[in-house]
Amino acid sequence: MSQNFTPPPMPGYGPPLPPPQPPKRSNNTVIIAVASAVVAAAVASAVTAGVTSDDDAKAAPTVTVTETAAEGGTASDGDTTAADEETDSGEEADDDGVFALDETVTYENDVEVDLSGLKRTTSGAYASPENTPYVAFTVKVKNGGSKTLDATMLTVNCSYGEDGKSSESIFDSEAGLNGGPDTKLLAGRSINVPWGCELPKNEKTIQIEISPDFDSEAAIYTGTVK
């Protein structure tokens, strides 16, 4: 009996396996990615708005003012009148927030302020301060904007003379000088506030600084009082 043994042939290898493919995104993955992008854009917009907003900035008077035309004539683009060259107060408007006593100042929020009826007088015996020469005038505030104006925040500060000496406000109930208004001013309405500032008889130059509300810069009126 022969001892020769032939082993069976080894099985052959099959065709090569295909290379692995990257995993495909499911619909949920796509939705999550899109939502993340929307949220990121919203956050970026909010941050930009926060950086560029200027809530703390105060409204400043605009450059344009309304001058009181000279009696018997009107101002035009091509004509020059006495009101164009010089106001009745002897002062001209400037670009740095300084205005003549007879000009109307318009703020960026469409609030208008003007002075009228300037005259010299003396406070009464029961006024504060009493028996003091002063200049009386009316502050007119017109709310030409679309929002309610807090007129209780109206401030009026005065000084007189070339050296700018501080001028006390006059409080005299008999003359109607009771300080600022105690009301808010609706859009489209106006209010007249009588005011008085100390002005010695030998002084002619007066400076009146007015802020119609807390958010507005002061407009500086200056001129001479006869």
Tab-separated table of C-alpha atoms in Angstrom:
chain	number	residue	atom	x	y	z
A	1	MET	CA	0.000	0.000	0.000
A	2	SER	CA	1.433	3.333	-1.041
A	3	GLN	CA	2.163	5.937	1.685
A	4	ASN	CA	2.180	8.954	-0.669
A	5	PHE	CA	-0.506	11.546	0.236
A	6	THR	CA	-1.392	14.583	-1.847
A	7	PRO	CA	-3.137	17.407	0.100
A	8	PRO	CA	-6.223	18.977	-1.461
A	9	PRO	CA	-5.759	22.327	-3.207
A	10	MET	CA	-6.281	25.533	-1.088
A	11	PRO	CA	-9.304	27.640	-1.984
A	12	GLY	CA	-8.528	30.737	-4.074
A	13	TYR	CA	-9.134	34.403	-2.906
A	14	GLY	CA	-12.227	36.193	-4.148
A	15	PRO	CA	-12.318	39.601	-5.860
A	16	PRO	CA	-10.757	42.553	-3.898
A	17	LEU	CA	-13.035	44.400	-1.466
A	18	PRO	CA	-14.141	47.960	-2.462
A	19	PRO	CA	-12.508	50.879	-0.525
A	20	PRO	CA	-14.492	52.180	2.464
A	21	GLN	CA	-16.897	55.035	1.743
A	22	PRO	CA	-17.379	58.083	3.978
A	23	PRO	CA	-20.572	58.021	6.010
A	24	LYS	CA	-23.512	59.801	4.482
A	25	ARG	CA	-25.294	62.609	6.394
A	26	SER	CA	-28.752	61.727	7.473
A	27	ASN	CA	-31.597	64.203	7.132
A	28	ASN	CA	-31.379	64.910	10.857
A	29	THR	CA	-27.718	65.898	10.530
A	30	VAL	CA	-28.514	68.333	7.711
A	31	ILE	CA	-31.354	69.920	9.706
A	32	ILE	CA	-29.132	70.328	12.764
A	33	ALA	CA	-26.379	71.946	10.682
A	34	VAL	CA	-28.803	74.419	9.085
A	35	ALA	CA	-30.319	75.297	12.468
A	36	SER	CA	-26.868	75.895	13.928
A	37	ALA	CA	-26.014	78.259	11.087
A	38	VAL	CA	-29.242	80.235	11.612
A	39	VAL	CA	-28.600	80.556	15.355
A	40	ALA	CA	-25.011	81.689	14.721
A	41	ALA	CA	-26.202	84.341	12.266
A	42	ALA	CA	-28.801	85.622	14.734
A	43	VAL	CA	-26.225	85.887	17.510
A	44	ALA	CA	-23.813	87.727	15.216
A	45	SER	CA	-26.560	90.199	14.233
A	46	ALA	CA	-27.430	90.836	17.872
A	47	VAL	CA	-23.795	91.459	18.765
A	48	THR	CA	-23.386	93.838	15.810
A	49	ALA	CA	-26.542	95.738	16.760
A	50	GLY	CA	-25.321	96.051	20.322
A	51	VAL	CA	-21.989	97.425	19.214
A	52	THR	CA	-23.340	99.881	16.651
A	53	SER	CA	-26.305	101.176	18.670
A	54	ASP	CA	-25.962	104.564	20.316
A	55	ASP	CA	-28.668	104.602	22.959
A	56	ASP	CA	-26.514	106.718	25.258
A	57	ALA	CA	-25.844	109.409	22.644
A	58	LYS	CA	-27.673	112.673	23.173
A	59	ALA	CA	-29.670	114.388	20.460
A	60	ALA	CA	-27.847	117.505	19.318
A	61	PRO	CA	-29.302	120.649	17.780
A	62	THR	CA	-29.256	120.578	13.996
A	63	VAL	CA	-27.297	123.132	12.029
A	64	THR	CA	-30.393	124.615	10.425
A	65	VAL	CA	-32.266	127.255	12.425
A	66	THR	CA	-35.246	129.455	11.718
A	67	GLU	CA	-34.376	133.127	11.894
A	68	THR	CA	-36.872	135.887	12.567
A	69	ALA	CA	-37.217	137.864	9.353
A	70	ALA	CA	-36.791	141.625	9.484
A	71	GLU	CA	-40.042	143.586	9.587
A	72	GLY	CA	-41.196	144.619	6.130
A	73	GLY	CA	-39.041	142.105	4.252
A	74	THR	CA	-38.598	138.382	3.675
A	75	ALA	CA	-35.422	136.383	3.263
A	76	SER	CA	-34.746	134.400	0.080
A	77	ASP	CA	-31.899	132.375	-1.397
A	78	GLY	CA	-30.724	135.219	-3.577
A	79	ASP	CA	-31.438	138.190	-1.304
A	80	THR	CA	-29.679	139.387	1.814
A	81	THR	CA	-31.711	141.060	4.536
A	82	ALA	CA	-30.846	142.490	7.914
A	83	ALA	CA	-32.039	139.227	9.486
A	84	ASP	CA	-29.533	137.262	7.376
A	85	GLU	CA	-26.575	139.453	8.269
A	86	GLU	CA	-27.342	140.057	11.913
A	87	THR	CA	-30.221	139.226	14.237
A	88	ASP	CA	-32.000	141.777	16.419
A	89	SER	CA	-29.937	140.555	19.361
A	90	GLY	CA	-26.699	141.437	17.604
A	91	GLU	CA	-25.464	137.836	17.473
A	92	GLU	CA	-25.138	135.354	14.632
A	93	ALA	CA	-25.718	131.616	14.704
A	94	ASP	CA	-22.636	129.425	14.888
A	95	ASP	CA	-21.943	125.800	13.986
A	96	ASP	CA	-20.923	124.879	17.529
A	97	GLY	CA	-24.383	125.005	19.106
A	98	VAL	CA	-24.444	128.774	19.771
A	99	PHE	CA	-27.500	130.695	18.578
A	100	ALA	CA	-28.939	134.186	18.658
A	101	LEU	CA	-31.714	135.002	21.109
A	102	ASP	CA	-34.368	135.254	18.383
A	103	GLU	CA	-33.660	131.950	16.612
A	104	THR	CA	-35.556	128.663	16.697
A	105	VAL	CA	-33.391	125.605	17.341
A	106	THR	CA	-34.505	122.282	15.845
A	107	TYR	CA	-33.118	119.078	17.335
A	108	GLU	CA	-32.489	115.806	15.506
A	109	ASN	CA	-35.569	114.316	17.177
A	110	ASP	CA	-37.660	117.176	15.650
A	111	VAL	CA	-38.107	118.989	18.946
A	112	GLU	CA	-38.061	122.777	18.509
A	113	VAL	CA	-37.068	125.374	21.110
A	114	ASP	CA	-37.241	129.155	20.909
A	115	LEU	CA	-37.239	132.199	23.203
A	116	SER	CA	-39.614	135.159	23.157
A	117	GLY	CA	-40.689	138.205	25.150
A	118	LEU	CA	-37.330	139.077	26.697
A	119	LYS	CA	-37.742	142.066	29.016
A	120	ARG	CA	-36.132	143.512	32.109
A	121	THR	CA	-38.003	143.613	35.407
A	122	THR	CA	-37.482	143.182	39.147
A	123	SER	CA	-38.609	140.324	41.361
A	124	GLY	CA	-41.118	140.947	44.147
A	125	ALA	CA	-40.682	140.991	47.878
A	126	TYR	CA	-41.783	137.361	48.199
A	127	ALA	CA	-39.738	136.017	45.276
A	128	SER	CA	-36.544	133.995	45.445
A	129	PRO	CA	-34.262	135.874	45.255
A	130	GLU	CA	-36.352	138.914	46.171
A	131	ASN	CA	-36.033	142.475	44.870
A	132	THR	CA	-33.552	141.352	42.211
A	133	PRO	CA	-33.258	142.751	38.656
A	134	TYR	CA	-33.735	140.002	36.097
A	135	VAL	CA	-34.651	139.288	32.504
A	136	ALA	CA	-37.992	137.559	31.949
A	137	PHE	CA	-38.664	135.426	28.870
A	138	THR	CA	-40.760	132.533	27.607
A	139	VAL	CA	-39.313	129.195	26.543
A	140	LYS	CA	-41.462	127.519	23.898
A	141	VAL	CA	-40.933	123.792	23.347
A	142	LYS	CA	-42.661	122.112	20.405
A	143	ASN	CA	-42.613	118.341	20.016
A	144	GLY	CA	-42.495	117.822	16.259
A	145	GLY	CA	-41.390	114.198	16.614
A	146	SER	CA	-43.387	110.989	16.853
A	147	LYS	CA	-42.624	110.139	20.498
A	148	THR	CA	-43.779	111.675	23.770
A	149	LEU	CA	-41.289	114.170	25.219
A	150	ASP	CA	-40.619	114.220	28.958
A	151	ALA	CA	-40.876	117.986	29.439
A	152	THR	CA	-40.307	117.625	33.186
A	153	MET	CA	-36.611	117.245	32.316
A	154	LEU	CA	-36.432	120.733	30.756
A	155	THR	CA	-33.389	122.618	32.075
A	156	VAL	CA	-32.600	126.333	31.750
A	157	ASN	CA	-29.278	127.767	32.955
A	158	CYS	CA	-28.138	131.364	32.571
A	159	SER	CA	-25.028	133.490	32.915
A	160	TYR	CA	-24.385	137.164	32.212
A	161	GLY	CA	-21.564	139.536	31.362
A	162	GLU	CA	-18.511	139.046	29.207
A	163	ASP	CA	-16.910	136.948	31.957
A	164	GLY	CA	-19.903	134.624	32.206
A	165	LYS	CA	-20.997	135.154	35.810
A	166	SER	CA	-23.543	132.604	37.017
A	167	SER	CA	-27.126	133.887	36.983
A	168	GLU	CA	-29.725	132.694	39.472
A	169	SER	CA	-33.123	131.553	38.249
A	170	ILE	CA	-35.988	133.657	39.584
A	171	PHE	CA	-38.920	131.994	41.317
A	172	ASP	CA	-41.842	134.361	41.736
A	173	SER	CA	-45.350	132.927	41.812
A	174	GLU	CA	-46.887	136.389	41.403
A	175	ALA	CA	-45.071	136.694	38.062
A	176	GLY	CA	-45.848	133.106	37.039
A	177	LEU	CA	-42.275	131.915	37.524
A	178	ASN	CA	-42.721	128.507	39.102
A	179	GLY	CA	-39.903	126.565	37.461
A	180	GLY	CA	-40.201	123.910	34.780
A	181	PRO	CA	-43.350	122.084	33.641
A	182	ASP	CA	-44.756	119.058	35.474
A	183	THR	CA	-46.095	117.287	32.417
A	184	LYS	CA	-45.063	115.273	29.399
A	185	LEU	CA	-45.448	116.666	25.905
A	186	LEU	CA	-47.274	114.516	23.367
A	187	ALA	CA	-46.201	114.412	19.726
A	188	GLY	CA	-47.383	117.436	17.775
A	189	ARG	CA	-48.003	119.599	20.845
A	190	SER	CA	-46.150	122.565	22.327
A	191	ILE	CA	-45.781	124.223	25.712
A	192	ASN	CA	-44.839	127.745	26.841
A	193	VAL	CA	-42.750	127.984	29.996
A	194	PRO	CA	-42.184	131.425	31.615
A	195	TRP	CA	-38.702	131.838	33.027
A	196	GLY	CA	-36.522	134.482	34.631
A	197	CYS	CA	-32.759	134.848	35.101
A	198	GLU	CA	-30.892	137.353	37.222
A	199	LEU	CA	-29.476	140.243	35.162
A	200	PRO	CA	-28.051	143.316	36.928
A	201	LYS	CA	-29.074	146.670	35.502
A	202	ASN	CA	-25.532	147.483	34.379
A	203	GLU	CA	-25.193	144.195	32.431
A	204	LYS	CA	-26.435	143.667	28.884
A	205	THR	CA	-24.983	140.342	27.703
A	206	ILE	CA	-27.015	137.258	28.601
A	207	GLN	CA	-26.339	133.585	27.869
A	208	ILE	CA	-29.182	131.064	28.158
A	209	GLU	CA	-28.554	127.321	27.875
A	210	ILE	CA	-31.609	125.128	27.258
A	211	SER	CA	-32.026	121.350	27.121
A	212	PRO	CA	-35.599	120.249	26.262
A	213	ASP	CA	-35.103	116.840	27.899
A	214	PHE	CA	-32.486	114.617	29.529
A	215	ASP	CA	-31.345	113.071	26.218
A	216	SER	CA	-30.644	116.357	24.416
A	217	GLU	CA	-27.574	118.543	24.444
A	218	ALA	CA	-27.951	122.161	25.515
A	219	ALA	CA	-28.529	124.822	22.874
A	220	ILE	CA	-26.685	127.997	23.869
A	221	TYR	CA	-28.489	131.284	23.189
A	222	THR	CA	-26.573	134.518	23.614
A	223	GLY	CA	-27.139	138.193	22.894
A	224	THR	CA	-27.758	141.576	24.465
A	225	VAL	CA	-30.804	142.802	26.349
A	226	LYS	CA	-31.701	146.493	26.221
